[in-house]
mmCIF file of C-alpha atoms in Angstrom:
data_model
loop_
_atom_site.group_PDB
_atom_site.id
_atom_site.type_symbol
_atom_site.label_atom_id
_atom_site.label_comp_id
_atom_site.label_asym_id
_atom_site.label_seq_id
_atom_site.Cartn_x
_atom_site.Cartn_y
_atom_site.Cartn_z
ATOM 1 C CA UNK A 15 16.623 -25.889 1.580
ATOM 2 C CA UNK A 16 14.007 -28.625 1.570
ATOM 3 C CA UNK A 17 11.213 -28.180 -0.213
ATOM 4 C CA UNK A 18 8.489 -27.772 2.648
ATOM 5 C CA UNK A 19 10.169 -25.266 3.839
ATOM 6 C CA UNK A 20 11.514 -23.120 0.953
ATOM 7 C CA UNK A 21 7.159 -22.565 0.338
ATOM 8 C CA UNK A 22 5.835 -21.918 3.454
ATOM 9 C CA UNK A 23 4.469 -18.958 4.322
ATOM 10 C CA UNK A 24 5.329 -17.822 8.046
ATOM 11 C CA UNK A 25 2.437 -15.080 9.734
ATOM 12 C CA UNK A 26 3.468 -13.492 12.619
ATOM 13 C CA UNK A 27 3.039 -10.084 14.562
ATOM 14 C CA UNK A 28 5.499 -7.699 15.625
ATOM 15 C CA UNK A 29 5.566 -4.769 17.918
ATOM 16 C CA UNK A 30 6.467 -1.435 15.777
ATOM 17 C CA UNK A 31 5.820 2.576 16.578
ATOM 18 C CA UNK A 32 3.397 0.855 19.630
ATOM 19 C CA UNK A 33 0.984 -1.570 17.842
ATOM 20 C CA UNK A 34 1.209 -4.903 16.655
ATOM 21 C CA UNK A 35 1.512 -5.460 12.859
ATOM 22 C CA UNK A 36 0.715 -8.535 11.019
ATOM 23 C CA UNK A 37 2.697 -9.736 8.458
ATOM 24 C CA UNK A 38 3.502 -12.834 6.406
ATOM 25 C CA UNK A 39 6.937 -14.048 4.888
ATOM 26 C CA UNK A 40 8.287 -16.635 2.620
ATOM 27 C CA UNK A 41 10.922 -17.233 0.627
ATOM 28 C CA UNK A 42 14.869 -17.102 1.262
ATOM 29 C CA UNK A 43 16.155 -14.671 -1.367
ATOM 30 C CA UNK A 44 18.684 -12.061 -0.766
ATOM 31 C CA UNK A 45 16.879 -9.871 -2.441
ATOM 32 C CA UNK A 46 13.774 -8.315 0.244
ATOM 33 C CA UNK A 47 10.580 -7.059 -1.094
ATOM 34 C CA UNK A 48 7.858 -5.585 1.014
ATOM 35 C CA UNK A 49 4.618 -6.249 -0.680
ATOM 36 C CA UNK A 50 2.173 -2.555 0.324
ATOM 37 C CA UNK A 51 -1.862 -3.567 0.282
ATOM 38 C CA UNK A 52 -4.011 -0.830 -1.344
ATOM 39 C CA UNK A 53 -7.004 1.025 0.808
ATOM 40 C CA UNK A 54 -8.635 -1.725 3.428
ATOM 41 C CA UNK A 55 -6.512 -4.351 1.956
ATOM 42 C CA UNK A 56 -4.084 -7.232 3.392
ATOM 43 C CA UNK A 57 -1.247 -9.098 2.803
ATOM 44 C CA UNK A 58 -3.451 -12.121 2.326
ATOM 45 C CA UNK A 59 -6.121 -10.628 0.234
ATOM 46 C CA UNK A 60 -4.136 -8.437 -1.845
ATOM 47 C CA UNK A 61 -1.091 -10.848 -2.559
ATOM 48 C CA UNK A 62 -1.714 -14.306 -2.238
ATOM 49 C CA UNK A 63 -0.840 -15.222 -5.374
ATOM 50 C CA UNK A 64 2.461 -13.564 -4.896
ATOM 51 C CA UNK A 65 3.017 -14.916 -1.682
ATOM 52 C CA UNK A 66 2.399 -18.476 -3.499
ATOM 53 C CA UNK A 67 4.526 -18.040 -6.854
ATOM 54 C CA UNK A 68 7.450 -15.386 -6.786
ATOM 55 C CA UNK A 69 10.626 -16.621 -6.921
ATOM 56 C CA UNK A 70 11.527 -18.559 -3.449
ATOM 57 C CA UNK A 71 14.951 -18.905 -4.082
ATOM 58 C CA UNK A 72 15.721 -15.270 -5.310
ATOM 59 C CA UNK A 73 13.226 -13.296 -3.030
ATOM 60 C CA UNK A 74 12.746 -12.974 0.487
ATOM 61 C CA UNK A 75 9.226 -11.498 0.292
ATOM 62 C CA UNK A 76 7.092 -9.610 3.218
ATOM 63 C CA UNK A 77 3.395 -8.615 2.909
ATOM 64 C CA UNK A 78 2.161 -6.141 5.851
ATOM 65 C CA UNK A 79 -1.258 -5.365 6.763
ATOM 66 C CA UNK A 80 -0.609 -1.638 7.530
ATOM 67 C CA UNK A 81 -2.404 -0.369 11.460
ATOM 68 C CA UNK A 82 -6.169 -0.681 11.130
ATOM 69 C CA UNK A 83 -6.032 -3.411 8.370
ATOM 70 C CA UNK A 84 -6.355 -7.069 8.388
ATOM 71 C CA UNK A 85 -4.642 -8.395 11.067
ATOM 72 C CA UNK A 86 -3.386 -5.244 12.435
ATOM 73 C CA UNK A 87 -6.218 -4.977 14.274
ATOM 74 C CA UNK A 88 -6.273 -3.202 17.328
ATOM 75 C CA UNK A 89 -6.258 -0.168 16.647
ATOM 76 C CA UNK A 90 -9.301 0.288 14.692
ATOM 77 C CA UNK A 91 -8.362 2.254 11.157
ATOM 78 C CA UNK A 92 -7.897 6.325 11.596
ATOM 79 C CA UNK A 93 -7.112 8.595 8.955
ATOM 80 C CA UNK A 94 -5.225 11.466 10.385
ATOM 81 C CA UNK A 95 -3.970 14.590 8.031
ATOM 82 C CA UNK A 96 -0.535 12.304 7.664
ATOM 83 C CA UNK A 97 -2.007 8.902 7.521
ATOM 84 C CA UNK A 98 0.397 7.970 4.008
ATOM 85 C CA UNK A 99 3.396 9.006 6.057
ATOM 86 C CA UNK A 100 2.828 7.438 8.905
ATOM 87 C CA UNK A 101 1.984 4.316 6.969
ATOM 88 C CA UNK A 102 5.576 4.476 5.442
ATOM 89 C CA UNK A 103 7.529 5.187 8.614
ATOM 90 C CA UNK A 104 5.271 1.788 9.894
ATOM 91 C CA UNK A 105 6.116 -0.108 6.550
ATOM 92 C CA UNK A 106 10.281 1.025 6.886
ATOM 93 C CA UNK A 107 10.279 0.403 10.741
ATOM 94 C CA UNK A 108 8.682 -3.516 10.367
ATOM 95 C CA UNK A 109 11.371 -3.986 7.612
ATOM 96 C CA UNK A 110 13.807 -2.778 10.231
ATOM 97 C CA UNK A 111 12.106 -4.734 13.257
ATOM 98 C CA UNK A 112 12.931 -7.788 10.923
ATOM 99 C CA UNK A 113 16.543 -7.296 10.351
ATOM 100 C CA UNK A 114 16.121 -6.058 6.468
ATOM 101 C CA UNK A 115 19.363 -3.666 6.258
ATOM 102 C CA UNK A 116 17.953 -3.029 2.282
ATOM 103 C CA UNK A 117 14.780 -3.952 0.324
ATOM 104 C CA UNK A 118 12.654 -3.120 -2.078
ATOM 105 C CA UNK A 119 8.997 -1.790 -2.383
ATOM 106 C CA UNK A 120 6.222 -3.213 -4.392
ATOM 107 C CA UNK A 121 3.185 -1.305 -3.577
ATOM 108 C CA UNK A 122 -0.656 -0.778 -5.304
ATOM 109 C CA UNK A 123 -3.698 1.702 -5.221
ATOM 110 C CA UNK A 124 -2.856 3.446 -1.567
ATOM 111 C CA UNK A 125 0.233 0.895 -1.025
ATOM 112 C CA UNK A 126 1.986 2.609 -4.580
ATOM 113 C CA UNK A 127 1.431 5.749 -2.205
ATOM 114 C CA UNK A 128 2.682 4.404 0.418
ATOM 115 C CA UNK A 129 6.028 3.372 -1.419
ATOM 116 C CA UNK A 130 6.538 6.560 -2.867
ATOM 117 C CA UNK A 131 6.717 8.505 0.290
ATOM 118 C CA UNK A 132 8.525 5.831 2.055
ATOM 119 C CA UNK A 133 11.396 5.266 -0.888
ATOM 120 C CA UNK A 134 11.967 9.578 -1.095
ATOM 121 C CA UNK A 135 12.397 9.975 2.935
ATOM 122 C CA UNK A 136 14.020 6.926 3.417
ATOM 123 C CA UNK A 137 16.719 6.704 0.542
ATOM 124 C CA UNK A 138 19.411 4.464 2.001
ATOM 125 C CA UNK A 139 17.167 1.705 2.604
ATOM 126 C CA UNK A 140 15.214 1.633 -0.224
ATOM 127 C CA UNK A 141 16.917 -1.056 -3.280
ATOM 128 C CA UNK A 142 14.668 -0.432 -5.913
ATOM 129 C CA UNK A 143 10.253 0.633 -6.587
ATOM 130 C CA UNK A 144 7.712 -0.611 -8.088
ATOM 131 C CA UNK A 145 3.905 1.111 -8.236
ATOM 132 C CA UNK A 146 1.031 0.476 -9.484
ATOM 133 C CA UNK A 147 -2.895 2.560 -9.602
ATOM 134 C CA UNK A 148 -0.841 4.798 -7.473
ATOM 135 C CA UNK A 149 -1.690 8.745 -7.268
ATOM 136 C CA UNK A 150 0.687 11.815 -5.853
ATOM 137 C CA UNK A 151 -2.193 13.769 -5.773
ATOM 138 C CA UNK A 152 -6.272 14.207 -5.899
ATOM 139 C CA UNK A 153 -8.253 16.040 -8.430
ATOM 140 C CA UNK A 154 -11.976 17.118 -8.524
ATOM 141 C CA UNK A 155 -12.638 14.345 -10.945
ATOM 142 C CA UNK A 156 -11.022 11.802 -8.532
ATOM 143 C CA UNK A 157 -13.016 12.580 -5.422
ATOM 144 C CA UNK A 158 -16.436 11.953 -7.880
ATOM 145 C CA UNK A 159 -14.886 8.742 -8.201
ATOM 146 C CA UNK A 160 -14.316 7.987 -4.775
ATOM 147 C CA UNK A 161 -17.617 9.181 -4.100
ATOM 148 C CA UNK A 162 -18.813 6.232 -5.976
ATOM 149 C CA UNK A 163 -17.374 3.240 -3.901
ATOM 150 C CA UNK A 164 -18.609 5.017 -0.468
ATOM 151 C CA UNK A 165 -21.766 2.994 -0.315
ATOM 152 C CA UNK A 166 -19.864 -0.250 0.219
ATOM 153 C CA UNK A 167 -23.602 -2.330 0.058
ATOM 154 C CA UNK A 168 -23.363 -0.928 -3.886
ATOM 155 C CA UNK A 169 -19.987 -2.761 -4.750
ATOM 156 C CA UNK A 170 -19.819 -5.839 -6.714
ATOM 157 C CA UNK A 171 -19.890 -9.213 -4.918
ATOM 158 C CA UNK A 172 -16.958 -9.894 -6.257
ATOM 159 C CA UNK A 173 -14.066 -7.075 -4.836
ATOM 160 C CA UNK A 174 -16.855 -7.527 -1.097
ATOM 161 C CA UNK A 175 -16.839 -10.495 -0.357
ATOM 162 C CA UNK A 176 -13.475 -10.999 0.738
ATOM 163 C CA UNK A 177 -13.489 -7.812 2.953
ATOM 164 C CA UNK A 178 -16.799 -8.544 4.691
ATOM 165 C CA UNK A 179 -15.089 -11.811 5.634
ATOM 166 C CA UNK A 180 -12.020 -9.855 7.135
ATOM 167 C CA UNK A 181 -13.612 -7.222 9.079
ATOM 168 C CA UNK A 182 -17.389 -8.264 9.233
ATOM 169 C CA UNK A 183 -19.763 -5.729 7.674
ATOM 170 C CA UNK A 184 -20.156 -2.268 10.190
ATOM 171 C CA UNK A 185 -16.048 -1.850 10.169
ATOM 172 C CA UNK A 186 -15.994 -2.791 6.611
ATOM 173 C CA UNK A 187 -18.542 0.207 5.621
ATOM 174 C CA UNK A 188 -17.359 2.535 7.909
ATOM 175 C CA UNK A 189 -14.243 2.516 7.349
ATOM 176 C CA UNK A 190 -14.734 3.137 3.667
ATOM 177 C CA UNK A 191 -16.770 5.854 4.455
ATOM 178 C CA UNK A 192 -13.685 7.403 6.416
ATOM 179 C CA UNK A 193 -10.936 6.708 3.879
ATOM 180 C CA UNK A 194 -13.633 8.773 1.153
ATOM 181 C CA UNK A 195 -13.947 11.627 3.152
ATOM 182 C CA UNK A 196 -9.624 11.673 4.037
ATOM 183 C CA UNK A 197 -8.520 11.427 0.715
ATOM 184 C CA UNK A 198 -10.995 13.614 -0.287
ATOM 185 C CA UNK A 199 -9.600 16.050 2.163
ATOM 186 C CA UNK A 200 -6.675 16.189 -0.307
ATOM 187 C CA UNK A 201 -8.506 18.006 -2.948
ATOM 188 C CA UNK A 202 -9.083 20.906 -0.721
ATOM 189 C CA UNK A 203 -5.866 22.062 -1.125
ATOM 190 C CA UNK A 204 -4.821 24.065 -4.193
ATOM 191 C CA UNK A 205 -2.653 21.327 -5.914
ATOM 192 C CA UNK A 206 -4.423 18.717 -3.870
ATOM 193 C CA UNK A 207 -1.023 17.385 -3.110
ATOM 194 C CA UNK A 208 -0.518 14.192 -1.464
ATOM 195 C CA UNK A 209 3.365 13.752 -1.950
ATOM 196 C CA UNK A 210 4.516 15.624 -5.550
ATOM 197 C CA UNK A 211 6.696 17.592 -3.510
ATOM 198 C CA UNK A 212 8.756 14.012 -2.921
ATOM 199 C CA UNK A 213 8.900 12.589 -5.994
ATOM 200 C CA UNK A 214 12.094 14.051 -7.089
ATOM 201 C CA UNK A 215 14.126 12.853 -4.236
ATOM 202 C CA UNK A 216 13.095 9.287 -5.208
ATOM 203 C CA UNK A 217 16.506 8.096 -6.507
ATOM 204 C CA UNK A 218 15.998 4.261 -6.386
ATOM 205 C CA UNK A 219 15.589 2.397 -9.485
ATOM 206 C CA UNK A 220 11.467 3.029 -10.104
ATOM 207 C CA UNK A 221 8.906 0.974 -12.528
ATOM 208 C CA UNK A 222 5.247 2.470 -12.715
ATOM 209 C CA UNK A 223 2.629 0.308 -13.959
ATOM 210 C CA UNK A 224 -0.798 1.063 -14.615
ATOM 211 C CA UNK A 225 -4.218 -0.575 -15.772
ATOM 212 C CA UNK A 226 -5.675 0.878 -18.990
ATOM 213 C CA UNK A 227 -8.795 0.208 -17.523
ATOM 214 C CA UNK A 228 -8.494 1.221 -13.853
ATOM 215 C CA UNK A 229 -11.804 2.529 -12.372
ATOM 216 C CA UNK A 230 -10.649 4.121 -9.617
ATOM 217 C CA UNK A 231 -6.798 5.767 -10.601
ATOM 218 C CA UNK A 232 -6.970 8.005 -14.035
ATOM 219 C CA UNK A 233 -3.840 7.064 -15.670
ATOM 220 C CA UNK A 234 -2.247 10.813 -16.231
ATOM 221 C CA UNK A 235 -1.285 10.163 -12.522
ATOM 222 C CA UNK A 236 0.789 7.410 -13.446
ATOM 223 C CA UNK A 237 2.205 9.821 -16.131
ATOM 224 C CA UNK A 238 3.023 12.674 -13.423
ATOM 225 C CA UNK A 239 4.657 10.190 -11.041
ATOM 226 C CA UNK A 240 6.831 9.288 -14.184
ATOM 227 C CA UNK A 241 7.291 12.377 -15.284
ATOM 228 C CA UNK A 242 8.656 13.274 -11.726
ATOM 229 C CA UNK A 243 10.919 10.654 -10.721
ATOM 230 C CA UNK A 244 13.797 10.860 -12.765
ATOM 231 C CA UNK A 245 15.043 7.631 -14.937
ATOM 232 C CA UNK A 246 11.253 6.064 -14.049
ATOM 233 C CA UNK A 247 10.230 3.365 -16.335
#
């Protein structure tokens, strides 16, 4: 392939479960990776370096932004009771929509979440996992924490910026406010189970990764997810 075109980056929408997602390709791999944006995130501001420098000639590499996000865009972002799952069914039925018969998952923060749930109910299509910042449940520690980013005018320039750009302020903040208060919802239950019960039926190769220093994601959830799927690195 020439050059120009083994780097470009094709963005495009397609019609899947009745809205219109946005996602971006590149590469001409026969290996498939779908690339899963964490809470109000996009393929573009989550994973442009990705999209720029993995492997072109090994990888054929797709980054969504899930309904709500991005470019996905209408419908505005809801967070029913099954929100993760019906993320994944979205994220498997694109993949589909596209012709993937078999990829794999690479997906952070609500993305790893995402991935999880998607690679246990969808075995036969899923190749191999990776997650990272990625929870199966929510404690009473964790919802202090996401108590703490609700105010979006208190975050740092920085991790803002980029999001006011997307989705202009009011959608920006509210939608925060809504994700808080859903996966907050999580806690209420006894376990405050978002998908343990599906760990063990992951059977895909799976690699966890997790910052040291992540603000938001204690790491003994990374531990648990390990713990959980079996032969997890």
């Amino acid at each position: 392939p020439s050059p120009i075109l083994s780097t470009s980056v094709t963005s495009a929408k397609i019609q899947v479960n009745g809205v219109h997602l946005h996602y971006q390709q590149t590469g001409e791999g026969s290996h498939a990776v779908l690339l899963l944006p964490g809470m109000l995130g996009s393929g573009q501001t989550d994973f442009g370096p990705q999209l720029k420098s993995m492997n072109k000639q090994l990888f054929t590499v797709v980054a969504w932004d899930p309904r709500g996000y991005g470019q996905s865009i209408p419908p505005s972002r809801d967070f029913p009771p099954d929100f993760f799952e019906r993320d994944a069914k979205d994220a498997v039925d694109l993949m589909q929509a596209l012709k993937f018969k078999k990829f794999s998952l690479l997906g952070w923060s609500d993305g790893g979440i995402t991935a999880l749930i998607a690679a246990a109910k969808y075995p036969t299509l899923i190749h191999k996992l990776v997650v990272w910042g990625a929870n199966a449940s929510v404690t009473q520690e964790d919802v202090r924490i996401y108590n703490g980013i609700r105010d979006v005018s208190k975050w740092s320039e920085k991790v803002k910026k980029p999001l006011e750009e997307m989705y202009g302020h009011k959608y920006f903040a509210k939608t925060c406010e809504a994700w808080v208060d859903a996966i907050s919802r999580f806690a209420e239950k006894s376990d405050g189970n978002i998908c343990q019960q599906l760990l063990p039926d992951i059977k895909c190769p799976t690699f966890i990764i997790h910052g040291e220093k992540d603000p938001m994601v204690p790491q003994a959830h990374a531990e648990y997810i390990h713990k959980h799927i079996k032969g997890s690195r």
